[in-house]
Amino acid sequence: MEDQQCIITNSYTSPVGELILGSWGDSLCLCDWRYRDMREAIDRRISNGLNAEFKEGDSEVIRATIYQLDAYFSKELHHFTIPLVLVGTDFQKLVWNELLTIPHGQTISYHELSRRLGDLGAIRAVASANGANAISLLVPCHRVIGSDGSLVGYAGGIRAKQKLLELEGMSEQLSMF
């Protein structure tokens, strides 16, 4: 199988947990927590959506992603510039594209995210799409919090979410409950 038809994967050990990186062609399609719920379902969705198989290896996209992740965790990078390919339903992509508009160091609630998408009744669907995000950190689902400011739901775990928000300067506003 040619590399273009493969999703090239490699791992990245971040200060808050291990990530699996995946590139497809010239884009990143995966930056997700190795040990998370839905790991198999997300991998299957990406593989089926791109009609490609996973193959461990290295690529320019993975190297560039590692470079930018290192800079992010060193507080030297606030905006990722890696090309992304989002694999999901139209609604999921709509949610993920809205997540991309949340600036570094800021959070919004699921309620606000639903409002921005024009449907306050879609909070559960928005939360579900947020949970299905396969490109953590670059598509910043960690910046979505409960309406009361609590840290709720994150594929990497609540502690990882807390650490990421602290890294972005949000420590004073955080509530674990």
PDB file of C-alpha atoms in Angstrom:
ATOM      1  CA  MET A   1       0.000   0.000   0.000  1.00  0.00           C
ATOM      2  CA  GLU A   2       1.338   3.456  -0.908  1.00  0.00           C
ATOM      3  CA  ASP A   3       1.927   5.979   1.870  1.00  0.00           C
ATOM      4  CA  GLN A   4      -0.758   8.309   0.441  1.00  0.00           C
ATOM      5  CA  GLN A   5      -3.313   5.602   1.161  1.00  0.00           C
ATOM      6  CA  CYS A   6      -1.906   5.024   4.645  1.00  0.00           C
ATOM      7  CA  ILE A   7      -2.383   6.955   7.818  1.00  0.00           C
ATOM      8  CA  ILE A   8       1.163   7.242   9.123  1.00  0.00           C
ATOM      9  CA  THR A   9       1.174   7.090  12.934  1.00  0.00           C
ATOM     10  CA  ASN A  10       3.663   7.783  15.663  1.00  0.00           C
ATOM     11  CA  SER A  11       3.457   8.523  19.369  1.00  0.00           C
ATOM     12  CA  TYR A  12       4.227  11.691  21.288  1.00  0.00           C
ATOM     13  CA  THR A  13       4.730  11.776  25.035  1.00  0.00           C
ATOM     14  CA  SER A  14       3.447  15.102  26.293  1.00  0.00           C
ATOM     15  CA  PRO A  15       3.789  16.410  29.848  1.00  0.00           C
ATOM     16  CA  VAL A  16       0.130  15.450  30.411  1.00  0.00           C
ATOM     17  CA  GLY A  17      -0.102  12.089  28.647  1.00  0.00           C
ATOM     18  CA  GLU A  18       0.706  10.046  25.572  1.00  0.00           C
ATOM     19  CA  LEU A  19      -0.760  11.088  22.234  1.00  0.00           C
ATOM     20  CA  ILE A  20      -1.057   9.189  18.969  1.00  0.00           C
ATOM     21  CA  LEU A  21      -0.280  11.349  15.937  1.00  0.00           C
ATOM     22  CA  GLY A  22      -1.523  10.431  12.483  1.00  0.00           C
ATOM     23  CA  SER A  23      -0.805  12.027   9.127  1.00  0.00           C
ATOM     24  CA  TRP A  24      -2.612  11.431   5.875  1.00  0.00           C
ATOM     25  CA  GLY A  25      -0.974  12.998   2.867  1.00  0.00           C
ATOM     26  CA  ASP A  26       0.027  16.545   3.783  1.00  0.00           C
ATOM     27  CA  SER A  27      -2.377  16.878   6.722  1.00  0.00           C
ATOM     28  CA  LEU A  28      -2.769  15.782  10.308  1.00  0.00           C
ATOM     29  CA  CYS A  29      -5.808  13.572  10.894  1.00  0.00           C
ATOM     30  CA  LEU A  30      -5.052  12.342  14.412  1.00  0.00           C
ATOM     31  CA  CYS A  31      -3.614  13.821  17.600  1.00  0.00           C
ATOM     32  CA  ASP A  32      -5.440  11.922  20.266  1.00  0.00           C
ATOM     33  CA  TRP A  33      -4.931  10.394  23.673  1.00  0.00           C
ATOM     34  CA  ARG A  34      -3.641   6.837  23.462  1.00  0.00           C
ATOM     35  CA  TYR A  35      -5.598   5.703  26.515  1.00  0.00           C
ATOM     36  CA  ARG A  36      -9.080   7.103  26.111  1.00  0.00           C
ATOM     37  CA  ASP A  37     -12.598   5.838  25.859  1.00  0.00           C
ATOM     38  CA  MET A  38     -13.713   5.368  22.245  1.00  0.00           C
ATOM     39  CA  ARG A  39     -10.117   4.786  21.010  1.00  0.00           C
ATOM     40  CA  GLU A  40     -11.147   1.940  18.675  1.00  0.00           C
ATOM     41  CA  ALA A  41     -14.282   3.709  17.417  1.00  0.00           C
ATOM     42  CA  ILE A  42     -12.356   6.876  16.588  1.00  0.00           C
ATOM     43  CA  ASP A  43      -9.585   4.971  14.821  1.00  0.00           C
ATOM     44  CA  ARG A  44     -12.208   3.051  12.820  1.00  0.00           C
ATOM     45  CA  ARG A  45     -14.018   6.297  11.877  1.00  0.00           C
ATOM     46  CA  ILE A  46     -10.783   7.836  10.610  1.00  0.00           C
ATOM     47  CA  SER A  47      -9.666   4.716   8.748  1.00  0.00           C
ATOM     48  CA  ASN A  48     -13.069   4.278   7.096  1.00  0.00           C
ATOM     49  CA  GLY A  49     -13.492   7.989   6.378  1.00  0.00           C
ATOM     50  CA  LEU A  50     -10.130   8.235   4.637  1.00  0.00           C
ATOM     51  CA  ASN A  51     -10.304   4.722   3.160  1.00  0.00           C
ATOM     52  CA  ALA A  52      -6.820   4.139   4.536  1.00  0.00           C
ATOM     53  CA  GLU A  53      -5.023   1.803   6.900  1.00  0.00           C
ATOM     54  CA  PHE A  54      -2.838   2.757   9.844  1.00  0.00           C
ATOM     55  CA  LYS A  55       0.904   2.242   9.467  1.00  0.00           C
ATOM     56  CA  GLU A  56       3.494   3.193  12.062  1.00  0.00           C
ATOM     57  CA  GLY A  57       6.179   5.476  10.685  1.00  0.00           C
ATOM     58  CA  ASP A  58       7.317   9.046  10.279  1.00  0.00           C
ATOM     59  CA  SER A  59       6.310  11.931   8.033  1.00  0.00           C
ATOM     60  CA  GLU A  60       6.946  15.638   7.553  1.00  0.00           C
ATOM     61  CA  VAL A  61       3.530  16.363   9.067  1.00  0.00           C
ATOM     62  CA  ILE A  62       4.301  14.318  12.176  1.00  0.00           C
ATOM     63  CA  ARG A  63       7.699  15.979  12.590  1.00  0.00           C
ATOM     64  CA  ALA A  64       6.134  19.437  12.211  1.00  0.00           C
ATOM     65  CA  THR A  65       3.395  18.511  14.687  1.00  0.00           C
ATOM     66  CA  ILE A  66       5.946  17.318  17.260  1.00  0.00           C
ATOM     67  CA  TYR A  67       7.898  20.552  16.807  1.00  0.00           C
ATOM     68  CA  GLN A  68       4.764  22.646  17.367  1.00  0.00           C
ATOM     69  CA  LEU A  69       3.590  20.520  20.317  1.00  0.00           C
ATOM     70  CA  ASP A  70       7.010  20.949  21.949  1.00  0.00           C
ATOM     71  CA  ALA A  71       6.713  24.716  21.430  1.00  0.00           C
ATOM     72  CA  TYR A  72       3.149  24.712  22.821  1.00  0.00           C
ATOM     73  CA  PHE A  73       4.185  22.851  25.972  1.00  0.00           C
ATOM     74  CA  SER A  74       7.144  25.246  26.350  1.00  0.00           C
ATOM     75  CA  LYS A  75       4.677  28.179  26.219  1.00  0.00           C
ATOM     76  CA  GLU A  76       6.300  29.421  23.006  1.00  0.00           C
ATOM     77  CA  LEU A  77       3.358  28.679  20.669  1.00  0.00           C
ATOM     78  CA  HIS A  78      -0.244  29.831  21.009  1.00  0.00           C
ATOM     79  CA  HIS A  79      -1.612  28.933  17.579  1.00  0.00           C
ATOM     80  CA  PHE A  80      -0.965  25.740  15.632  1.00  0.00           C
ATOM     81  CA  THR A  81      -0.432  25.985  11.866  1.00  0.00           C
ATOM     82  CA  ILE A  82      -0.458  22.295  10.901  1.00  0.00           C
ATOM     83  CA  PRO A  83      -2.893  21.525   8.039  1.00  0.00           C
ATOM     84  CA  LEU A  84      -5.759  19.390   9.357  1.00  0.00           C
ATOM     85  CA  VAL A  85      -8.168  16.919   7.823  1.00  0.00           C
ATOM     86  CA  LEU A  86     -11.285  16.534   9.961  1.00  0.00           C
ATOM     87  CA  VAL A  87     -13.000  13.158   9.628  1.00  0.00           C
ATOM     88  CA  GLY A  88     -16.557  13.018  10.922  1.00  0.00           C
ATOM     89  CA  THR A  89     -20.147  13.944  10.207  1.00  0.00           C
ATOM     90  CA  ASP A  90     -21.045  17.369   8.852  1.00  0.00           C
ATOM     91  CA  PHE A  91     -22.300  18.363  12.310  1.00  0.00           C
ATOM     92  CA  GLN A  92     -19.104  17.179  14.011  1.00  0.00           C
ATOM     93  CA  LYS A  93     -17.018  19.161  11.526  1.00  0.00           C
ATOM     94  CA  LEU A  94     -19.171  22.233  12.186  1.00  0.00           C
ATOM     95  CA  VAL A  95     -18.493  21.903  15.927  1.00  0.00           C
ATOM     96  CA  TRP A  96     -14.772  21.245  15.437  1.00  0.00           C
ATOM     97  CA  ASN A  97     -14.395  24.248  13.133  1.00  0.00           C
ATOM     98  CA  GLU A  98     -16.063  26.408  15.787  1.00  0.00           C
ATOM     99  CA  LEU A  99     -13.611  25.046  18.380  1.00  0.00           C
ATOM    100  CA  LEU A 100     -10.794  26.342  16.178  1.00  0.00           C
ATOM    101  CA  THR A 101     -12.058  29.896  16.803  1.00  0.00           C
ATOM    102  CA  ILE A 102     -11.566  29.718  20.594  1.00  0.00           C
ATOM    103  CA  PRO A 103      -8.365  31.659  21.313  1.00  0.00           C
ATOM    104  CA  HIS A 104      -5.493  30.317  23.380  1.00  0.00           C
ATOM    105  CA  GLY A 105      -6.040  31.142  27.042  1.00  0.00           C
ATOM    106  CA  GLN A 106      -9.824  31.455  26.761  1.00  0.00           C
ATOM    107  CA  THR A 107     -12.699  29.094  27.457  1.00  0.00           C
ATOM    108  CA  ILE A 108     -16.353  28.898  26.504  1.00  0.00           C
ATOM    109  CA  SER A 109     -19.209  26.803  27.853  1.00  0.00           C
ATOM    110  CA  TYR A 110     -21.052  24.073  25.986  1.00  0.00           C
ATOM    111  CA  HIS A 111     -24.077  26.385  26.155  1.00  0.00           C
ATOM    112  CA  GLU A 112     -22.121  29.192  24.462  1.00  0.00           C
ATOM    113  CA  LEU A 113     -20.755  26.795  21.849  1.00  0.00           C
ATOM    114  CA  SER A 114     -24.317  25.680  21.058  1.00  0.00           C
ATOM    115  CA  ARG A 115     -25.428  29.321  20.840  1.00  0.00           C
ATOM    116  CA  ARG A 116     -22.613  30.109  18.404  1.00  0.00           C
ATOM    117  CA  LEU A 117     -23.781  27.210  16.259  1.00  0.00           C
ATOM    118  CA  GLY A 118     -27.316  28.613  16.292  1.00  0.00           C
ATOM    119  CA  ASP A 119     -29.069  25.875  18.284  1.00  0.00           C
ATOM    120  CA  LEU A 120     -29.299  26.118  22.067  1.00  0.00           C
ATOM    121  CA  GLY A 121     -31.134  22.789  22.086  1.00  0.00           C
ATOM    122  CA  ALA A 122     -28.072  21.019  20.704  1.00  0.00           C
ATOM    123  CA  ILE A 123     -25.948  21.097  23.863  1.00  0.00           C
ATOM    124  CA  ARG A 124     -25.804  17.287  24.159  1.00  0.00           C
ATOM    125  CA  ALA A 125     -25.021  16.870  20.460  1.00  0.00           C
ATOM    126  CA  VAL A 126     -22.314  19.526  20.739  1.00  0.00           C
ATOM    127  CA  ALA A 127     -20.834  17.765  23.780  1.00  0.00           C
ATOM    128  CA  SER A 128     -20.901  14.454  21.897  1.00  0.00           C
ATOM    129  CA  ALA A 129     -19.133  15.986  18.882  1.00  0.00           C
ATOM    130  CA  ASN A 130     -16.614  17.569  21.241  1.00  0.00           C
ATOM    131  CA  GLY A 131     -15.940  14.136  22.734  1.00  0.00           C
ATOM    132  CA  ALA A 132     -15.446  12.617  19.282  1.00  0.00           C
ATOM    133  CA  ASN A 133     -12.696  15.099  18.383  1.00  0.00           C
ATOM    134  CA  ALA A 134      -9.652  13.139  17.172  1.00  0.00           C
ATOM    135  CA  ILE A 135      -7.280  16.107  16.953  1.00  0.00           C
ATOM    136  CA  SER A 136      -6.911  17.137  20.596  1.00  0.00           C
ATOM    137  CA  LEU A 137      -4.954  20.287  21.411  1.00  0.00           C
ATOM    138  CA  LEU A 138      -4.923  21.498  17.782  1.00  0.00           C
ATOM    139  CA  VAL A 139      -8.737  21.438  17.724  1.00  0.00           C
ATOM    140  CA  PRO A 140      -8.973  22.790  21.273  1.00  0.00           C
ATOM    141  CA  CYS A 141     -11.866  20.886  22.823  1.00  0.00           C
ATOM    142  CA  HIS A 142     -10.121  21.305  26.193  1.00  0.00           C
ATOM    143  CA  ARG A 143     -11.244  24.956  26.125  1.00  0.00           C
ATOM    144  CA  VAL A 144     -14.915  24.010  26.507  1.00  0.00           C
ATOM    145  CA  ILE A 145     -16.140  23.952  30.108  1.00  0.00           C
ATOM    146  CA  GLY A 146     -19.396  23.667  32.033  1.00  0.00           C
ATOM    147  CA  SER A 147     -21.689  26.699  32.314  1.00  0.00           C
ATOM    148  CA  ASP A 148     -20.728  26.976  35.982  1.00  0.00           C
ATOM    149  CA  GLY A 149     -17.022  27.052  35.102  1.00  0.00           C
ATOM    150  CA  SER A 150     -16.447  23.423  36.034  1.00  0.00           C
ATOM    151  CA  LEU A 151     -14.102  21.169  34.119  1.00  0.00           C
ATOM    152  CA  VAL A 152     -16.284  18.493  32.595  1.00  0.00           C
ATOM    153  CA  GLY A 153     -15.582  15.723  30.126  1.00  0.00           C
ATOM    154  CA  TYR A 154     -12.257  15.407  28.369  1.00  0.00           C
ATOM    155  CA  ALA A 155     -10.826  12.442  26.470  1.00  0.00           C
ATOM    156  CA  GLY A 156      -7.423  12.912  28.099  1.00  0.00           C
ATOM    157  CA  GLY A 157      -9.009  13.108  31.553  1.00  0.00           C
ATOM    158  CA  ILE A 158      -9.982  16.038  33.738  1.00  0.00           C
ATOM    159  CA  ARG A 159      -6.451  16.381  35.155  1.00  0.00           C
ATOM    160  CA  ALA A 160      -5.013  16.726  31.644  1.00  0.00           C
ATOM    161  CA  LYS A 161      -7.674  19.319  30.795  1.00  0.00           C
ATOM    162  CA  GLN A 162      -6.808  21.242  33.954  1.00  0.00           C
ATOM    163  CA  LYS A 163      -3.078  21.138  33.164  1.00  0.00           C
ATOM    164  CA  LEU A 164      -3.660  22.321  29.578  1.00  0.00           C
ATOM    165  CA  LEU A 165      -5.791  25.249  30.725  1.00  0.00           C
ATOM    166  CA  GLU A 166      -3.221  26.126  33.393  1.00  0.00           C
ATOM    167  CA  LEU A 167      -0.524  26.014  30.713  1.00  0.00           C
ATOM    168  CA  GLU A 168      -2.607  28.546  28.776  1.00  0.00           C
ATOM    169  CA  GLY A 169      -2.831  30.818  31.825  1.00  0.00           C
ATOM    170  CA  MET A 170      -6.315  29.905  33.021  1.00  0.00           C
ATOM    171  CA  SER A 171      -5.478  28.584  36.522  1.00  0.00           C
ATOM    172  CA  GLU A 172      -7.366  31.267  38.488  1.00  0.00           C
ATOM    173  CA  GLN A 173     -10.707  30.639  36.765  1.00  0.00           C
ATOM    174  CA  LEU A 174     -10.741  26.840  36.987  1.00  0.00           C
ATOM    175  CA  SER A 175     -13.111  24.780  39.070  1.00  0.00           C
ATOM    176  CA  MET A 176     -12.885  21.004  39.291  1.00  0.00           C
ATOM    177  CA  PHE A 177     -16.510  20.698  40.491  1.00  0.00           C
TER     178      PHE A 177
END
